[in-house]
Short mmCIF file of C-alpha atoms in Angstrom, two decimals:
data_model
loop_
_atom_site.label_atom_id
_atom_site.label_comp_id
_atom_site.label_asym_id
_atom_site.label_seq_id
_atom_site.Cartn_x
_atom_site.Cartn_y
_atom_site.Cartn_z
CA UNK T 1 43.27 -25.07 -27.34
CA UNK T 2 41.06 -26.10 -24.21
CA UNK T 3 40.38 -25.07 -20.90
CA UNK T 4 42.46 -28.36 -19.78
CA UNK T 5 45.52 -28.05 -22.19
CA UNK T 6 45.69 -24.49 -21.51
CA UNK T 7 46.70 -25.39 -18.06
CA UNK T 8 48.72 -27.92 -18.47
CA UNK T 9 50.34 -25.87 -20.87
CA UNK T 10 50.97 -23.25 -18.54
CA UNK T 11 52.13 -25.87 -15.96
CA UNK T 12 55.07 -27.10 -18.20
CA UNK T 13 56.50 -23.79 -18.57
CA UNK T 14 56.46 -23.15 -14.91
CA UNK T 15 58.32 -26.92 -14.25
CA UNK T 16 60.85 -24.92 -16.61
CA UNK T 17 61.51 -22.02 -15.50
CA UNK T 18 61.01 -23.02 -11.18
CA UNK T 19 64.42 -22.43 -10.77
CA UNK T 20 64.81 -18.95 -11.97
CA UNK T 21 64.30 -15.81 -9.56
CA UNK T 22 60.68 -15.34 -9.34
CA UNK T 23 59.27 -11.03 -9.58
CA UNK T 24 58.94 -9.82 -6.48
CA UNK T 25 56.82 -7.08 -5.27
CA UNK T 26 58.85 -4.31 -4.00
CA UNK T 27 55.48 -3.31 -2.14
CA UNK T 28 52.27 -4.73 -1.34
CA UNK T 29 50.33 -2.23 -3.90
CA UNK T 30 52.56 -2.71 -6.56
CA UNK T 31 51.04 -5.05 -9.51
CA UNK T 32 53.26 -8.32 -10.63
CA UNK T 33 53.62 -8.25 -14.11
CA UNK T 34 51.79 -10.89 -16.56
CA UNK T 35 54.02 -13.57 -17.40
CA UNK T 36 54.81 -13.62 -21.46
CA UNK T 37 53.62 -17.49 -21.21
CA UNK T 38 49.93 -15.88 -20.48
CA UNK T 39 49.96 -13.08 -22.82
CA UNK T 40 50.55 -15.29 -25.87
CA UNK T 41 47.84 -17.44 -25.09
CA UNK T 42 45.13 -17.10 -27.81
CA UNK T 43 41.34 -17.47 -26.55
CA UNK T 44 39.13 -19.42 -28.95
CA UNK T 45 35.05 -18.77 -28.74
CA UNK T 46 32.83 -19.85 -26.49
CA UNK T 47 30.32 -20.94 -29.26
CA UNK T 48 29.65 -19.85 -33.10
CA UNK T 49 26.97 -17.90 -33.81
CA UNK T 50 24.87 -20.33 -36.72
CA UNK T 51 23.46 -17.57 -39.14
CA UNK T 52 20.54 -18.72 -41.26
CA UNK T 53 20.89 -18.79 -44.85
CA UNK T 54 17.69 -18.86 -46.89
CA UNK T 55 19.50 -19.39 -50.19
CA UNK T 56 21.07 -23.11 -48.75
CA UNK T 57 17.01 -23.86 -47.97
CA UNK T 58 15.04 -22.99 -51.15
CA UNK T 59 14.51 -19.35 -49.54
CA UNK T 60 12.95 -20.65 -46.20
CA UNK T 61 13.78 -18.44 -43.09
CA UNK T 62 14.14 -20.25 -39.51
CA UNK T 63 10.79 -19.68 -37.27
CA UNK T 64 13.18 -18.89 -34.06
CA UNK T 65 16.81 -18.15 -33.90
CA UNK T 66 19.53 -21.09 -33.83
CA UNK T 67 20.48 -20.90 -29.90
CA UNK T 68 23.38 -23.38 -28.10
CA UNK T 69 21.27 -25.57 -26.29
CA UNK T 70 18.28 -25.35 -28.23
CA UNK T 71 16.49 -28.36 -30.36
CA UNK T 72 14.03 -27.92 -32.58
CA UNK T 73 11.91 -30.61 -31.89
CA UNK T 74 8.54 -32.13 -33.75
CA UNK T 75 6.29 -34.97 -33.07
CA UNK T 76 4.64 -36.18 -35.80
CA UNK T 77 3.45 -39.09 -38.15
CA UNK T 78 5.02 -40.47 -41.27
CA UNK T 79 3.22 -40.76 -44.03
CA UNK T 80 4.72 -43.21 -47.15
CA UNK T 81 4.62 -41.66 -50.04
CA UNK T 82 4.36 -43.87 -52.72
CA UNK T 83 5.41 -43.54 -56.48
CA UNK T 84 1.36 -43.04 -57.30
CA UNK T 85 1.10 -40.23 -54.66
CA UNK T 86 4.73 -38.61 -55.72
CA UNK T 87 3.20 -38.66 -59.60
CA UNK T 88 -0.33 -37.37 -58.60
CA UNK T 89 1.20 -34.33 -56.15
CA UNK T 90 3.94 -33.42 -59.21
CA UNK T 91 1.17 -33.10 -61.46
CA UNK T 92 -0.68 -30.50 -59.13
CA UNK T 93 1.16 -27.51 -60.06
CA UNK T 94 0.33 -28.01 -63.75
CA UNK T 95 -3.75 -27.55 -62.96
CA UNK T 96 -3.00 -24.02 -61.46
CA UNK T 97 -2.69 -22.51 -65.04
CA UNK T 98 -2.85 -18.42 -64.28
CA UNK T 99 -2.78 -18.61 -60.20
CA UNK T 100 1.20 -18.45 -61.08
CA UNK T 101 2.22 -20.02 -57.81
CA UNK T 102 5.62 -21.43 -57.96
CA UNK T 103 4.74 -24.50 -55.60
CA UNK T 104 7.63 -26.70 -54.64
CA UNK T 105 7.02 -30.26 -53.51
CA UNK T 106 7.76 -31.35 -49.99
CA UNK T 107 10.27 -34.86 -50.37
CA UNK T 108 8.70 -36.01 -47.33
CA UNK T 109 4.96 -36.13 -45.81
CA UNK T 110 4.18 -36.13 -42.55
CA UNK T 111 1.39 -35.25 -40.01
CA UNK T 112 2.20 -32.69 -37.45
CA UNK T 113 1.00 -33.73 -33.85
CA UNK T 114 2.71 -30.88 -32.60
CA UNK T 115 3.95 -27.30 -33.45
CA UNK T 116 7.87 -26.70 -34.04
CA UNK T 117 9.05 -26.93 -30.66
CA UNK T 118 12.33 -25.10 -28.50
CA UNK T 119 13.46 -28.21 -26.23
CA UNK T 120 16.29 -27.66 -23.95
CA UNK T 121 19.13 -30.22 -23.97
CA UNK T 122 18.51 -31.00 -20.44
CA UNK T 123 14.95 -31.63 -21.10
CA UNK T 124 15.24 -33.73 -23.84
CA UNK T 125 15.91 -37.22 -22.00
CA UNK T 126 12.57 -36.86 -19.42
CA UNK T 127 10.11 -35.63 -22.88
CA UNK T 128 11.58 -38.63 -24.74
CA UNK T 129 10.16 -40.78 -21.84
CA UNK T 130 7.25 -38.99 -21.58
CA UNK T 131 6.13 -39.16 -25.31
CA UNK T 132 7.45 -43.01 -25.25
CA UNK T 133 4.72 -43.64 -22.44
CA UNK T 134 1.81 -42.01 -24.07
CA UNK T 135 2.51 -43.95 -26.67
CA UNK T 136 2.51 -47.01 -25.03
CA UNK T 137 -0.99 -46.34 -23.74
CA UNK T 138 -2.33 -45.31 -26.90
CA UNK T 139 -4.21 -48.01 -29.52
CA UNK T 140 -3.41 -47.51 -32.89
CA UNK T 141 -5.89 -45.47 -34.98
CA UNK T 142 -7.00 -44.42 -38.61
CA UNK T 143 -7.60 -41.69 -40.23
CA UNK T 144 -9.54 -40.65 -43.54
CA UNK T 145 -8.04 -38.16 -46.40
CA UNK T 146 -10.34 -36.47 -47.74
CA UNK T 147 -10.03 -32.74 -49.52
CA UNK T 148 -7.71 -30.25 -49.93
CA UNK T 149 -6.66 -27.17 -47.96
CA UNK T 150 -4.77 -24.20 -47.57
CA UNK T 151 -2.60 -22.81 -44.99
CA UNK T 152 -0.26 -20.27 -44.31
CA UNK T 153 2.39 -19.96 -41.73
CA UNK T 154 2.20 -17.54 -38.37
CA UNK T 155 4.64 -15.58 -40.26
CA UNK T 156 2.62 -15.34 -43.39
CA UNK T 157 6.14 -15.83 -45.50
CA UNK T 158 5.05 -19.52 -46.71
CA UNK T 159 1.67 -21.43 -47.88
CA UNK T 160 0.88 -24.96 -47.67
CA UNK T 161 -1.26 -27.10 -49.74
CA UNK T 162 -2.37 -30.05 -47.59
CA UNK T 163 -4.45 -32.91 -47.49
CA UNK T 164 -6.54 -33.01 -45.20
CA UNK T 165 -7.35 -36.02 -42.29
CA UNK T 166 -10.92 -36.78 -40.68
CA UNK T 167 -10.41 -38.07 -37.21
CA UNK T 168 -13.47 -39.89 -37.17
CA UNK T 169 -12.73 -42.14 -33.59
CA UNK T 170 -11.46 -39.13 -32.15
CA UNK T 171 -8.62 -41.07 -31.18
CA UNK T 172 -5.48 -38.85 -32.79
CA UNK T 173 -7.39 -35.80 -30.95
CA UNK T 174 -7.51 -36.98 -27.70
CA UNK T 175 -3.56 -38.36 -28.26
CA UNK T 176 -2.76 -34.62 -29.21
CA UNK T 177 -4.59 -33.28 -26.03
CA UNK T 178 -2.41 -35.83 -24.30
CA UNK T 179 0.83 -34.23 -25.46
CA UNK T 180 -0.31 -31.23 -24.73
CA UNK T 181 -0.44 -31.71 -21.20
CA UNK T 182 3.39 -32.93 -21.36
CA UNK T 183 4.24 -29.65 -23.80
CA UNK T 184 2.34 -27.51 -20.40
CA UNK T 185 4.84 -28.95 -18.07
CA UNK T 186 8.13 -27.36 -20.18
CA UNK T 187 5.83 -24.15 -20.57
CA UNK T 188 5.78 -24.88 -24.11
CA UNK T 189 2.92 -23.85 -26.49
CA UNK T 190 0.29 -26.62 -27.87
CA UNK T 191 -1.35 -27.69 -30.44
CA UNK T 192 -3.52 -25.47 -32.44
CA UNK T 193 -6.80 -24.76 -30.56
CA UNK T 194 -9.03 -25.64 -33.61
CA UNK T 195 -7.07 -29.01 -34.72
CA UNK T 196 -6.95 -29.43 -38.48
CA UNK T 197 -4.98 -32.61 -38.88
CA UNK T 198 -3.47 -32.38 -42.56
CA UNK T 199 -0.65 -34.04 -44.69
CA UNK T 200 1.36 -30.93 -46.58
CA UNK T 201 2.34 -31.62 -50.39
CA UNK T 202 3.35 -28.44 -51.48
CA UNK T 203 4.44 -25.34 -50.93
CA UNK T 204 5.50 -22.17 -51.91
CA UNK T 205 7.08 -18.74 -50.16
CA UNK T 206 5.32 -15.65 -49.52
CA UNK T 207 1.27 -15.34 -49.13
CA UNK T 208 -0.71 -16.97 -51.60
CA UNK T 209 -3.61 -18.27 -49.99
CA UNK T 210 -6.29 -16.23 -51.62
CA UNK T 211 -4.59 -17.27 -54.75
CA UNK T 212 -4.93 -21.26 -54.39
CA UNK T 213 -8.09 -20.98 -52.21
CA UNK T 214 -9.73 -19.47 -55.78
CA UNK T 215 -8.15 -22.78 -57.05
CA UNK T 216 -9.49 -25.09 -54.71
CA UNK T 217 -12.50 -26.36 -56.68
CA UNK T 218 -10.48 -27.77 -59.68
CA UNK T 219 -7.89 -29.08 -57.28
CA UNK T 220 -10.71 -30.66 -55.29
CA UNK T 221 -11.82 -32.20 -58.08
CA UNK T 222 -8.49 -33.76 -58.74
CA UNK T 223 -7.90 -35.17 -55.16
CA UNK T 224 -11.39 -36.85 -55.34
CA UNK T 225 -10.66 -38.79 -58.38
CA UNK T 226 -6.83 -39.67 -57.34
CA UNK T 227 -8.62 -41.29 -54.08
CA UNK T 228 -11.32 -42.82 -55.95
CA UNK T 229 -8.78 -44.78 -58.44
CA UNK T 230 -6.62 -45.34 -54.99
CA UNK T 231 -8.51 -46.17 -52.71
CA UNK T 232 -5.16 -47.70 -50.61
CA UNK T 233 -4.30 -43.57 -50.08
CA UNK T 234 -7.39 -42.82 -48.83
CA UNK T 235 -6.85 -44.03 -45.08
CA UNK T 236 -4.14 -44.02 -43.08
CA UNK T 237 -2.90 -46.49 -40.47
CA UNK T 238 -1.12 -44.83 -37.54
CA UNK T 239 1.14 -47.89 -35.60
CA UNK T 240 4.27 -45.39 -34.86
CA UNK T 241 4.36 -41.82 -33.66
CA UNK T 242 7.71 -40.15 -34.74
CA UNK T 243 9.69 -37.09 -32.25
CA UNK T 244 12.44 -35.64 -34.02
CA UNK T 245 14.64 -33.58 -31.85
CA UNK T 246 17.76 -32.03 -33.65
CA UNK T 247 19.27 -34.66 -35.81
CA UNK T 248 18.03 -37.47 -33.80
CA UNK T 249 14.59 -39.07 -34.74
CA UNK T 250 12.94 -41.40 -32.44
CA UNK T 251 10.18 -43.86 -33.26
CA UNK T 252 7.62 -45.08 -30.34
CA UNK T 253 5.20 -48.15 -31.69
CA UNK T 254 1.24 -47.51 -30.19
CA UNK T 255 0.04 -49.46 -28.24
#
């Protein structure tokens, strides 16, 4: 029951009972006692507490702790993966042979712009202006794919296998740098200082970057051909910059 109907609740029962002799205090220190109308009342909770379950998410843990208020928030580029990309990345795992890495692949691919991000509701409607006018004053760009790389979380509990992105205009760094700023004014962290601008495919729990770096030859190998015979995967086009904030995704057009 809310606040409200709590008190309108209480309200009726008083219109009942107005006409009945009211407690009175035989002396000023002497407590009233609770009416039974207020004792039966049953408080509900403020908020639940959301517990993270790693089962429901292929074993993944949360990076920070689900908080009222609090939106996990990511700006980032879509990449389309088609049905030649899907078949080439499925195929990956299969190469590894003895690394025995159970590598999962991701159902979407996308380039980070910016790390996993804590917005505050009441922030939420000034960044989503903010990012919408970089955007506006940024031309579209290209990047190049090129190799393969490894990476593993801050946490060290999961490893990526990425392709990598050459920024050859400098144009998606100096967009980054520009979000920055804006992440500075809601004290929140930026970028990585050395920028390595990749696409994830896969990925598996735990540590096993020594493992797949040993791998990365052969896998190298792979991408370079699967480019070669595509050559439509080798660059992409960057017209929209995505910002996801809880389950709300916005889409900003450049330029």
């Amino acid at each position: 029951m809310s606040g409200l109907n709590l008190i309108q609740s209480y309200s009726s029962e008083s219109d009942d009972i107005e006409n009945e002799e009211e407690p009175i205090a035989k002396n000023p220190s002497e407590k009233l006692p609770i009416p039974q109308s207020i004792l039966s009342w049953k408080g509900t909770k403020h908020h639940e507490t959301v517990l993270d379950d790693p089962s429901k998410h292929d074993g993944r843990s949360r990076s920070f702790k689900h908080e009222r208020g609090n939106w996990a928030t990511l700006v980032y580029v879509e990449h389309p993966g088609d049905e030649a990309l899907c078949a080439w990345v499925q195929g990956i795992p299969h190469k590894l042979g003895a690394a025995s890495v159970d590598l999962k692949v991701f159902q979407e691919f996308h380039l980070s712009l910016t790390k996993s991000l804590i917005l505050k509701f009441h922030w939420i409607e000034s960044f989503v202006e903010s990012v919408k006018k970089i955007c506006k004053s940024t031309e579209k760009m290209v990047v190049e794919f090129n190799q393969l790389k490894v990476y593993c979380n801050e946490e060290r509990n999961r490893t990526f296998l990425a392709i990598q992105c050459k920024d050859r205009s400098k144009k998606l760094k100096a967009f980054v740098a520009e979000l920055d700023n804006l992440l500075s004014e809601y004290q929140l962290p930026p970028f990585y200082q050395e920028a390595s601008f990749h696409v994830s495919i896969l990925w598996c729990l735990g540590d096993a970057e020594e493992k797949l770096n040993r791998e990365l030859p052969l896998l190298n190998e792979s991408v370079s051909n699967f480019l070669a015979e595509q050559l439509s995967h080798k660059y992409l086009e960057i017209s929209n910059i995505n910002c996801k904030i809880g389950n709300k995704l916005y889409i900003f057009p450049l330029g």
